[in-house]
Coordinates of C-alpha atoms and ligand atoms in Angstrom, one line a residue:
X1 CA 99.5 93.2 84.7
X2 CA 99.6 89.6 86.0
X3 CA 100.2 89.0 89.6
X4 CA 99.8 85.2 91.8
X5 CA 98.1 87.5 94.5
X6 CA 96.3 90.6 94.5
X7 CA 95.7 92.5 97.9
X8 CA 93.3 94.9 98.1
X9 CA 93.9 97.3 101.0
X10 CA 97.2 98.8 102.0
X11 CA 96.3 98.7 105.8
X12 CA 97.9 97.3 108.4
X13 CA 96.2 93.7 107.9
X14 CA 96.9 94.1 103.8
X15 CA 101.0 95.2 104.8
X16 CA 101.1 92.4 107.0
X17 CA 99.8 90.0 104.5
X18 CA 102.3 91.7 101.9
X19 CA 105.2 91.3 103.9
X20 CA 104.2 87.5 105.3
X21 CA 103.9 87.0 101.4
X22 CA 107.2 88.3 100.1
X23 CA 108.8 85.3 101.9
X24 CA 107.8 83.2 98.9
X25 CA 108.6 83.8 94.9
X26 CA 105.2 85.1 94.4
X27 CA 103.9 88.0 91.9
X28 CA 102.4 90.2 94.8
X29 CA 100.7 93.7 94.1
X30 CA 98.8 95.5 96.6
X31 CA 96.2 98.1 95.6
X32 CA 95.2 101.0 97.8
X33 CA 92.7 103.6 97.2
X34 CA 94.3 106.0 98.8
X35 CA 97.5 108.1 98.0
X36 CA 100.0 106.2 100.8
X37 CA 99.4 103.1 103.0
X38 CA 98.0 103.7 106.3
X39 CA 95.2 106.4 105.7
X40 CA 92.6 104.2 107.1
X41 CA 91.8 102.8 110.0
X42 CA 95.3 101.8 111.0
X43 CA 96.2 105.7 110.5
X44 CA 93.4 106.3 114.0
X45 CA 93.8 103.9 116.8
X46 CA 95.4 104.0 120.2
X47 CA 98.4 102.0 118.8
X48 CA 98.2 99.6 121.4
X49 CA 100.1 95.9 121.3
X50 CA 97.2 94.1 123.1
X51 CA 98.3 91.4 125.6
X52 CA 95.3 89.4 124.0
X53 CA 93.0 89.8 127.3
X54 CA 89.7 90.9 127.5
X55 CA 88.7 88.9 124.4
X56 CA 87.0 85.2 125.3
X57 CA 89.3 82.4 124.9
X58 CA 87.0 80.7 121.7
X59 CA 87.2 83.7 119.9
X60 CA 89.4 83.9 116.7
X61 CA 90.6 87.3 117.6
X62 CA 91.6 86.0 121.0
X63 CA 94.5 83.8 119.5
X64 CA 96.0 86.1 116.9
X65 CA 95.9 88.8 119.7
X66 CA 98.2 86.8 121.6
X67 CA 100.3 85.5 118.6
X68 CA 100.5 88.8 116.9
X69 CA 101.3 89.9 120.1
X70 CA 104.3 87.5 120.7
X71 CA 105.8 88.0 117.0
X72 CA 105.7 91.8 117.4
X73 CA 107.3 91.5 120.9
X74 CA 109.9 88.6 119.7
X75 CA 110.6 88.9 116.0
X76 CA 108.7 92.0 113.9
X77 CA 109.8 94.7 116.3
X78 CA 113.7 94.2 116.3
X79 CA 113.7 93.0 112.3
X80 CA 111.9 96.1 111.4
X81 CA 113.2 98.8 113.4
X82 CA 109.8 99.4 115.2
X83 CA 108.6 102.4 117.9
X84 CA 107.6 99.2 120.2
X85 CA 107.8 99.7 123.8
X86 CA 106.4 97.0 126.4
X87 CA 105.0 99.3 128.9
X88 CA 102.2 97.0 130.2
X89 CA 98.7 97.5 131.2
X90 CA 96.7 97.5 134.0
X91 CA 92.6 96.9 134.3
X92 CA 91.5 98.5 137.0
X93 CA 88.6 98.3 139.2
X94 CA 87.4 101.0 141.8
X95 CA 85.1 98.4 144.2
X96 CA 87.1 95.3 145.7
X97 CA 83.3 93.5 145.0
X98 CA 84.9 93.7 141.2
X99 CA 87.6 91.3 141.7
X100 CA 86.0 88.7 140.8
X101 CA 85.8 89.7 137.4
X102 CA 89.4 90.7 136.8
X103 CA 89.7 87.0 138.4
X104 CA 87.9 86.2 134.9
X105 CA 89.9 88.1 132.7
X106 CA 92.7 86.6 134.2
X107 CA 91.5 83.0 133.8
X108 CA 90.3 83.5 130.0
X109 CA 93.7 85.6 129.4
X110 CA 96.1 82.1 130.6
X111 CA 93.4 80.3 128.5
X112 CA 94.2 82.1 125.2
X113 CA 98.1 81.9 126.0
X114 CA 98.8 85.5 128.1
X115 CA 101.6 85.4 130.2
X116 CA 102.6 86.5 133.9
X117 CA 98.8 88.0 134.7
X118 CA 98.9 88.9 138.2
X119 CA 96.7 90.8 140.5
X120 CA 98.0 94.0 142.3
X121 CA 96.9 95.9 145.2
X122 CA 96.7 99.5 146.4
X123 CA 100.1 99.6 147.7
X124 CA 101.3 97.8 144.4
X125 CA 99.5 101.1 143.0
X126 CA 101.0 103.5 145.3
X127 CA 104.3 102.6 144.3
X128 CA 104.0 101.9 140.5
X129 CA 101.2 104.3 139.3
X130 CA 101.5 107.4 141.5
X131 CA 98.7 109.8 139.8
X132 CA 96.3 106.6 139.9
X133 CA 92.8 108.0 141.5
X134 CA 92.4 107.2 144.9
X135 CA 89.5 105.4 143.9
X136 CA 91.4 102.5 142.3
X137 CA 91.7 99.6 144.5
X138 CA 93.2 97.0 143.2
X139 CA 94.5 96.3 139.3
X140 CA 95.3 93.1 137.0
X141 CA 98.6 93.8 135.7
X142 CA 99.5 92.5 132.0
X143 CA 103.1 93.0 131.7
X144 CA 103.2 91.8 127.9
X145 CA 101.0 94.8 126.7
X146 CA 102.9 97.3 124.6
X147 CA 102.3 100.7 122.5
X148 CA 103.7 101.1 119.1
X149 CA 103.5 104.6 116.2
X150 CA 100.6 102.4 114.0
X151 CA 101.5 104.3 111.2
X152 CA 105.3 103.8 111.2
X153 CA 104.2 100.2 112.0
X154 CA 102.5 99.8 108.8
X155 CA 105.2 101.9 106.9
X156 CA 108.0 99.1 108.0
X157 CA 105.5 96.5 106.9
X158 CA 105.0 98.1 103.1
X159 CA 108.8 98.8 102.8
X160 CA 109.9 95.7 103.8
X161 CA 107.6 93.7 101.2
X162 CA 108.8 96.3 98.8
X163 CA 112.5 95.1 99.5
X164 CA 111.3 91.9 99.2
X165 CA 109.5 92.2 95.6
X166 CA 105.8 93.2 96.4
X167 CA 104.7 95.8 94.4
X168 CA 102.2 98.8 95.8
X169 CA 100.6 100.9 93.8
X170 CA 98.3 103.9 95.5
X171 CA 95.6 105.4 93.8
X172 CA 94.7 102.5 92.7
X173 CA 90.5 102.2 93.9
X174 CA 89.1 99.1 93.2
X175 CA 86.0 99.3 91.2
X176 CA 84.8 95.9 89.8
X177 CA 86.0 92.8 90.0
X178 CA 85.3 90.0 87.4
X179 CA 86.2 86.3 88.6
X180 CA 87.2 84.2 85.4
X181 CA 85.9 81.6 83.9
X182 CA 89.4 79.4 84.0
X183 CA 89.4 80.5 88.2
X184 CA 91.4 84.0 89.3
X185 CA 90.0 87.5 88.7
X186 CA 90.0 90.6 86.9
X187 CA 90.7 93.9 88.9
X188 CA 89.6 97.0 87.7
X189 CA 91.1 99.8 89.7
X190 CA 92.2 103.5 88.9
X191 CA 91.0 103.1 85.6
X192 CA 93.5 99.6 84.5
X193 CA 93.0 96.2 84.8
X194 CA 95.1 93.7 86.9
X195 CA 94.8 89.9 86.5
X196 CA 95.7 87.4 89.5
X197 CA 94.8 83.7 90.3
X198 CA 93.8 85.0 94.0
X199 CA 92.8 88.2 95.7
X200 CA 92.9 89.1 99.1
X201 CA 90.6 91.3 100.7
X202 CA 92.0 93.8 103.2
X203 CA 89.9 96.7 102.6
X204 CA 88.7 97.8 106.0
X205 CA 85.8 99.2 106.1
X206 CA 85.0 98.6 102.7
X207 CA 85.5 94.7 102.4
X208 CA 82.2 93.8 102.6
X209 CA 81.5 95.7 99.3
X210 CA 84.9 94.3 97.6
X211 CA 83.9 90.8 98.8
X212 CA 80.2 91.3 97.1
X213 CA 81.9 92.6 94.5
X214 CA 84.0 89.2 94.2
X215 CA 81.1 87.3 94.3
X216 CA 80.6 86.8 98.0
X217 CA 78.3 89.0 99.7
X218 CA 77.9 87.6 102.6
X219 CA 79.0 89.4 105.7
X220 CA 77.9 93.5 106.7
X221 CA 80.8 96.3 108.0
X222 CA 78.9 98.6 110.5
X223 CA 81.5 101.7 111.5
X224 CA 82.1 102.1 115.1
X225 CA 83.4 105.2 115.9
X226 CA 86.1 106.0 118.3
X227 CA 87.1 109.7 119.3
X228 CA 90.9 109.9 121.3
X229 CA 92.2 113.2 121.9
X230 CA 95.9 113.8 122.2
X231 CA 97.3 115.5 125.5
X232 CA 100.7 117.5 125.3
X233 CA 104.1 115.7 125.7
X234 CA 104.5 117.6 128.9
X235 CA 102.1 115.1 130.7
X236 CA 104.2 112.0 129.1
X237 CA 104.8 110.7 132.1
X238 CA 100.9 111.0 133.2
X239 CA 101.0 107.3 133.5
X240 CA 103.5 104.5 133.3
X241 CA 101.3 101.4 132.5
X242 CA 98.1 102.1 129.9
X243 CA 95.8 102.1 132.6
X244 CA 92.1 100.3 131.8
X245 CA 88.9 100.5 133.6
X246 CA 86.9 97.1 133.1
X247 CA 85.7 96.4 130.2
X248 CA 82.2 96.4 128.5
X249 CA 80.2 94.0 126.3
X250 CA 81.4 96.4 123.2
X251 CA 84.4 98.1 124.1
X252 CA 87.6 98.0 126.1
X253 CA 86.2 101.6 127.5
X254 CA 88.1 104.8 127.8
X255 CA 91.5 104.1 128.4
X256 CA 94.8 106.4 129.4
X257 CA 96.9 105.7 127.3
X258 CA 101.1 105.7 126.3
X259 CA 101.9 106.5 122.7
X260 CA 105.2 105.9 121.2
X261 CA 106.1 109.9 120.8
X262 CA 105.1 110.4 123.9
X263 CA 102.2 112.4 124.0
X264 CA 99.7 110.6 126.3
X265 CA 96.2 110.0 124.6
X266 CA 93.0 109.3 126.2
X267 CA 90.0 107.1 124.6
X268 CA 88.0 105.8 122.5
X269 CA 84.6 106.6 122.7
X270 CA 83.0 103.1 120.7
X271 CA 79.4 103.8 119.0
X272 CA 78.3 102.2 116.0
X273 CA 77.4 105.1 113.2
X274 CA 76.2 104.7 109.8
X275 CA 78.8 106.5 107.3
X276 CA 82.0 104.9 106.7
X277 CA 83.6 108.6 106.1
X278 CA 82.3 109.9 109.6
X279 CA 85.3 111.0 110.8
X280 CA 83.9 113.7 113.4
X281 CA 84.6 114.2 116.7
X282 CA 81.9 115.4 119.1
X283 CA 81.3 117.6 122.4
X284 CA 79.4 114.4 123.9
X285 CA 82.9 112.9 123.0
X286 CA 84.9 114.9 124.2
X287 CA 83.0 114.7 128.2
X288 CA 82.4 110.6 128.1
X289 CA 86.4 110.8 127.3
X290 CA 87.4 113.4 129.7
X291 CA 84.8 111.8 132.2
X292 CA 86.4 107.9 131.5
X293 CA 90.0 109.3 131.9
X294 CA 89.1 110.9 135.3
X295 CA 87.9 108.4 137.0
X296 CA 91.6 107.0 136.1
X297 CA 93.7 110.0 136.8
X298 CA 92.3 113.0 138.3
X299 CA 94.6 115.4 137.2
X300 CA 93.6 115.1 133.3
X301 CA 92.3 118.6 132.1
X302 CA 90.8 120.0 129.3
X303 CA 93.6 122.3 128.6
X304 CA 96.1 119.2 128.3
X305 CA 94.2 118.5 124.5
X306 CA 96.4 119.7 121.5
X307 CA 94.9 117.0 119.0
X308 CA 91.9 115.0 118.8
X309 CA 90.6 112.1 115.4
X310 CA 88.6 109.4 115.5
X311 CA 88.7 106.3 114.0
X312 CA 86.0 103.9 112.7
X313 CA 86.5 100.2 113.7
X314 CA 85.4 97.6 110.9
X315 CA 82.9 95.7 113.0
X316 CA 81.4 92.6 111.2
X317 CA 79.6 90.7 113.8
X318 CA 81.5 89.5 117.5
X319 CA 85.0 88.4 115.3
X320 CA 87.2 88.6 112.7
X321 CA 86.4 87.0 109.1
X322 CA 89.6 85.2 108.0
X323 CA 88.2 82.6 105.3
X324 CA 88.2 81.4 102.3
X325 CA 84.9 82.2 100.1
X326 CA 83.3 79.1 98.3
X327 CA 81.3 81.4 96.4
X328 CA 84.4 83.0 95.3
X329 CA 87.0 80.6 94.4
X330 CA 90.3 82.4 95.2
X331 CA 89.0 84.7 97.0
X332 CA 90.4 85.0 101.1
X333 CA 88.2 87.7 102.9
X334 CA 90.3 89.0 105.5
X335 CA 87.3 91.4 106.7
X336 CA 86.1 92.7 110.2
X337 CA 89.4 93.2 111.3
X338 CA 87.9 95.7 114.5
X339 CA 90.2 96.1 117.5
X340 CA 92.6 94.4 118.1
X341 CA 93.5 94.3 114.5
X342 CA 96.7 96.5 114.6
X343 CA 98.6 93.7 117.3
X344 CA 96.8 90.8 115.4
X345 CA 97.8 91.6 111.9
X346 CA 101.4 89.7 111.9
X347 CA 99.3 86.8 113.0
X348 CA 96.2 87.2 110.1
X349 CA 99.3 87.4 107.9
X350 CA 100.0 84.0 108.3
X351 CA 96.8 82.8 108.8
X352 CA 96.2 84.2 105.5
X353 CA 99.2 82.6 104.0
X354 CA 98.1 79.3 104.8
X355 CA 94.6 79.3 104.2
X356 CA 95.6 80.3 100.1
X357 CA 98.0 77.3 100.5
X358 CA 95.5 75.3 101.1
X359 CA 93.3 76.5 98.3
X360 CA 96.4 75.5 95.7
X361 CA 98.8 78.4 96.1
X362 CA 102.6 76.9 95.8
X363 CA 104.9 78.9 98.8
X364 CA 108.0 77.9 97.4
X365 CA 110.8 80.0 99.9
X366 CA 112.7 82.6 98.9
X367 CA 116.6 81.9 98.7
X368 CA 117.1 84.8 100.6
X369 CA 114.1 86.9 102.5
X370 CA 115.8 90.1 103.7
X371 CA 114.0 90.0 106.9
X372 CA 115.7 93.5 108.7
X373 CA 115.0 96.7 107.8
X374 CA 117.0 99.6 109.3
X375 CA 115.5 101.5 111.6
X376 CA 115.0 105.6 111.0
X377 CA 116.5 108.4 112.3
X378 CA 114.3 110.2 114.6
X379 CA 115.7 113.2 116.6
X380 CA 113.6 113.3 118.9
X381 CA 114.2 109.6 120.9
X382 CA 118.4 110.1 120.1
X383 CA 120.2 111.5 122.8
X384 CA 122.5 114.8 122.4
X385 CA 125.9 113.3 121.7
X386 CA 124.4 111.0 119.3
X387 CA 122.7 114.2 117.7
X388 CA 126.1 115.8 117.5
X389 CA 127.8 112.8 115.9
X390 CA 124.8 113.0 112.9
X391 CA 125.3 116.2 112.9
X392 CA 129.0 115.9 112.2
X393 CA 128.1 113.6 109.5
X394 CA 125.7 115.3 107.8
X395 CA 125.0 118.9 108.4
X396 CA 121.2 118.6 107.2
X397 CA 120.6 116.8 110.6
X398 CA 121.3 119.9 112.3
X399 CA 118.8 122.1 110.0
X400 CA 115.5 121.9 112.1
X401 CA 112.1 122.2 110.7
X402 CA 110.1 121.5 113.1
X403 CA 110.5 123.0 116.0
X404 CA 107.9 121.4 118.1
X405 CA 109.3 117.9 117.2
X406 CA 112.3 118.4 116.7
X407 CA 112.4 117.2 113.3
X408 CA 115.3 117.8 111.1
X409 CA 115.3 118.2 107.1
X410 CA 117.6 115.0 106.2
X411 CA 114.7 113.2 108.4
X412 CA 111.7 114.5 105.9
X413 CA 114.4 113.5 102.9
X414 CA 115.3 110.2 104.6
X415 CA 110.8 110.0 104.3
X416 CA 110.7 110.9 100.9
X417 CA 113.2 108.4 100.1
X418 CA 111.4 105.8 102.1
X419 CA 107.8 106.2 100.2
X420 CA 106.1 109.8 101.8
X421 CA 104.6 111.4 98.8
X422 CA 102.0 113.7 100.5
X423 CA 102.0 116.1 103.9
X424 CA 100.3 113.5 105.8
X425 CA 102.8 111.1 105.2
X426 CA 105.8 113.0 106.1
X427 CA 103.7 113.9 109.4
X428 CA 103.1 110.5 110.4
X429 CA 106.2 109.3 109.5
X430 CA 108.4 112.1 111.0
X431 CA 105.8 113.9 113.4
X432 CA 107.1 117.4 111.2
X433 CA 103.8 119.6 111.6
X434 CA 102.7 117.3 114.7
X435 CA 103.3 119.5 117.6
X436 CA 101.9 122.3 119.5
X437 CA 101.7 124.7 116.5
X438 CA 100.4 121.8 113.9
X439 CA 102.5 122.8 111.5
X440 CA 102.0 126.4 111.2
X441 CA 105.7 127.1 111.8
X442 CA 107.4 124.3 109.3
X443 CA 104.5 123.1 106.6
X444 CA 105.8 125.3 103.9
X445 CA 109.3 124.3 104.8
X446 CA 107.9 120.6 104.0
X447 CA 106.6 121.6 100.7
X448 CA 109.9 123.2 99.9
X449 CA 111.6 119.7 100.9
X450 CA 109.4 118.1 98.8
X451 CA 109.2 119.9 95.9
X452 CA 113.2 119.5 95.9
X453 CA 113.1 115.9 96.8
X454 CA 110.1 114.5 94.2
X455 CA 110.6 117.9 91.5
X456 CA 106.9 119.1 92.0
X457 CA 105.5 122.0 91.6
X458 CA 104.2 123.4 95.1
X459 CA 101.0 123.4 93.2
X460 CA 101.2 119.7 92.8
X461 CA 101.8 118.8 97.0
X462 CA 99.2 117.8 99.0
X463 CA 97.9 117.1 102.4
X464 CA 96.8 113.5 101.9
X465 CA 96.7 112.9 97.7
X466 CA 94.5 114.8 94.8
X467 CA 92.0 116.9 95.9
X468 CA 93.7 118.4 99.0
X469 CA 96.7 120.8 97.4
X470 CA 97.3 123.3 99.8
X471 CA 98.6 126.3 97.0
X472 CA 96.7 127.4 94.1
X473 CA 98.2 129.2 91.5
X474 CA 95.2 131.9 90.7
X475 CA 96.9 133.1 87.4
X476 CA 95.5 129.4 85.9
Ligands
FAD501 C1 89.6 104.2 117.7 C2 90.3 102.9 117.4 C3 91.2 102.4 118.3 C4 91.8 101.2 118.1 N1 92.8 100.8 118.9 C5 93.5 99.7 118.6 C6 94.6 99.3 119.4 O1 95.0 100.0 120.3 N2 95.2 98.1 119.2 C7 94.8 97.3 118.1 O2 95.4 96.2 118.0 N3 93.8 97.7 117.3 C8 93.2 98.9 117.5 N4 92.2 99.3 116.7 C9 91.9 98.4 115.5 C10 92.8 98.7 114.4 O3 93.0 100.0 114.1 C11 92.2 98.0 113.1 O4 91.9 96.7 113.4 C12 93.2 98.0 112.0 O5 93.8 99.2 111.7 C13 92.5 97.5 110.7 O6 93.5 97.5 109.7 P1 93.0 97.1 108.2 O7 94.3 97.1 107.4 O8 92.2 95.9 108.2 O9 92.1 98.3 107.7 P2 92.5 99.8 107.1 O10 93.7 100.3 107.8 O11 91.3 100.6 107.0 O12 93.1 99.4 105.7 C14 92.2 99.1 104.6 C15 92.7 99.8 103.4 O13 91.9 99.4 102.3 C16 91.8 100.6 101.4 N5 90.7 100.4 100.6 C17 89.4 100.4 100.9 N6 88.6 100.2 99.8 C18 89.4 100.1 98.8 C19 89.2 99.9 97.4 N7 87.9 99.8 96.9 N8 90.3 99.8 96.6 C20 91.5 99.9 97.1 N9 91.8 100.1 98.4 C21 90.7 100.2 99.2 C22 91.7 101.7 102.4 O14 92.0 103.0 101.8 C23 92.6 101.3 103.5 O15 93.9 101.9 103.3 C24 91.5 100.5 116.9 C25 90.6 101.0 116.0 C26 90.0 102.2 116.2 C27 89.0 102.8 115.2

């Protein structure tokens, strides 16, 4: 198979690209290792919009903060149907001697672009932020901060560039890469071989072996974990900004933070490990997280945890790598995409776009680019006439599954329909097996959608692709 552009990575950064792509009458194809989009490091993040602060105003990252920022809040939101909500943030600091440095981050925030940065005191607090500590004296308050579902996020991206002619294909791990003699490549992955005059590189924590593969070794990924632990929906309304402590040289520190379903999360932990598939999460975790969300609101306990993941951060060097490679004629690396790489990605996308222009890629314009993508039914944010009127409609919006989420069975068709081939991706795009009881009460119920819905065996589903069936049959 011939394609203009090959992407390697369905992350968020590699959807983004995708979608920014689709605009154009281009031959796109992503390839993803994995069974669905989103099982890497856009599946394990705080799903933060970052306003752009806290990064210095010459840094790369900086500006497609604040830009991917601004098209998720103006445009990508609303087109796509997104879980977005503009909640804010606020950096706190516990000694008045700090101000000075929120002073900073304000300065190097308007520098970069970030709007309406003020400063707010305790009785600012009192009134806004009512489970604050005591200890909190003063705040900067970044109104254009925002939490989004990541996963849904990078869902909307994939289907939309679907709608608009891209092409995914999962299991599909990239294995060797052969750059031609004429200029373009030769893909080898899942056991075929895919042709294009350019590749992009979006494989997370795994570019820098894809871009030696290409013919450019010339950058390093080191993992840095992050552990975040999931507190029950009945402290959603713990907090009503994501509330930050100041930041350090490595890490935004441990933040409280919003999520779009409403559970509130608190995290990361940020230390650099050696294995790219170190997914653990630790006891020494666990306390510098507990300890970090504290000091920002007492009242978090133990006994509020019903989840915990952590997430590896694709750290090469202080930035992001968004270039072309010399080396590698055709190839764009766009590689070290670390926090905050889930708000930045609309902005990479274009970035992207135009640095293959440059390098000889024709972006003719679609006649049409269907832009909108309707948004999915979720029971759980529609209120209980509008219930009744789906209902009405369509019976199978009444038939819960899960009873924790309130997640009805058309929803986990409307999923299947929409792309979910494993358990994992019906969870994160429904929340079905997400609650309290993690599935205990509706996973087989799932499988028995599924099996109706894609005519598989039971045998056949699995948690997150081949390899992790949850039946066996023990007559075979
Ligand atoms: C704990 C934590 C918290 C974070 N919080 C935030 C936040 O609040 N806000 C924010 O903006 N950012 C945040 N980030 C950063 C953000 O999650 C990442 O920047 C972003 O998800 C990176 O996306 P990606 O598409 O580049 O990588 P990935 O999502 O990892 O995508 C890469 C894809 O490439 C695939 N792949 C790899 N190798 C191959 C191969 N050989 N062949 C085929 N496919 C391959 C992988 O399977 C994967 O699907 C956080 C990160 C962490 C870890």
């Amino acid at each position: 198979m011939t394609a203009d552009v090959i992407i390697i990575g369905a992350g968020v950064t590699g959807a983004a690209i995708a979608r920014e792509l689709s605009r154009y009458k281009l031959k796109i194809l992503i390839l993803e290792k994995e069974a669905e989009a989103a099982f890497g490091v856009s599946k394990s993040n705080s799903g933060i919009i970052h306003a752009g602060t806290q990064n210095p105003p010459s840094s790369l990252k900086g500006w497609l903060c604040v830009e991917g920022n601004r098209l998720i809040r103006e445009e990508i939101a609303a087109d796509l149907g997104l879980d977005f909500a503009q909640c804010g943030q606020l950096i706190a600091v516990f000694d008045l001697a700090d101000l000075p440095e929120l002073e900073i981050i304000k300065k190097e925030g308007e520098e970069l672009g970030v709007r309406g940065l003020e400063l707010v005191d305790r009785a600012w607090l009192d009134l806004n932020e009512p489970n604050i500590s005591p200890g909190v004296k003063a705040a900067l308050r970044v109104p254009s901060a925002g939490i989004i579902s990541p996963y849904r996020f990078v869902y909307a991206l994939v289907e939309n560039a679907v709608k608009n002619g891209a092409e995914l294909k999962t299991e599909r791990k990239v294995t060797g890469i052969r750059p031609q003699k004429g200029g373009g490549f030769e893909v080898v992955a899942g056991g075929e071989v895919f042709r294009a005059r350019f590749l992009v590189n979006a494989a997370g924590l795994y570019a820098d072996e894809i871009s030696a593969m290409a013919g450019a070794p010339t950058f390093k990924i080191t993992p840095r974990k992050g552990e975040e632990y999931l507190l029950d929906k009945k402290r959603e309304h713990l907090s009503n900004h994501i509330l930050f402590p100041l930041p350090s040289a490595t890490s935004k520190g441990v933040l409280v933070i919003k999520t779009a379903d409403g559970n509130p999360m608190i995290g990361p932990t940020a230390h650099d490990v050696e294995d790219k598939a170190d997914l653990s999460t630790t006891e020494e975790g666990l306390e510098e997280v507990l300890a970090g969300a504290r000091r920002l609101i007492p009242s978090v306990s133990k006994s509020d945890i019903i989840a915990y993941f952590s997430g590896l951060r694709p750290v090469a060097g202080k930035d992001f790598i968004i270039r072309h490679e010399d080396s590698a004629p055709g190839l764009v690396n766009a590689a070290g995409i670390q926090s905050p790489g889930l708000t930045s990605a609309p902005a990479i996308a274009v970035m992207v776009a135009g640095i293959l222009k440059e390098h000889g890629l024709g972006l003719e314009p679609k006649e049409e680019f269907r832009r909108l993508r309707p948004r999915p039914v979720h029971l759980f944010q529609v209120p209980p006439e509008e219930t009744r009127r789906l209902i009405a409609k369509n019976p199978a919006y009444g038939d819960i599954v899960c009873r924790c989420e309130l997640v009805s069975a058309q929803e986990i068709r409307d999923a299947l329909k929409r792309g979910a081939r494993t358990l994992d991706g019906v969870k994160f795009r429904t929340r079905a097996q997400s609650g309290r009881c993690h599935g205990g009460f509706c996973t087989t119920r799932v499988i028995k959608i599924m099996q109706e819905e894609l005519g598989l065996p039971a045998t056949a589903v699995s948690k997150r692709g081949r390899g992790s069936e949850l039946i066996k049959d023990e007559r075979k």
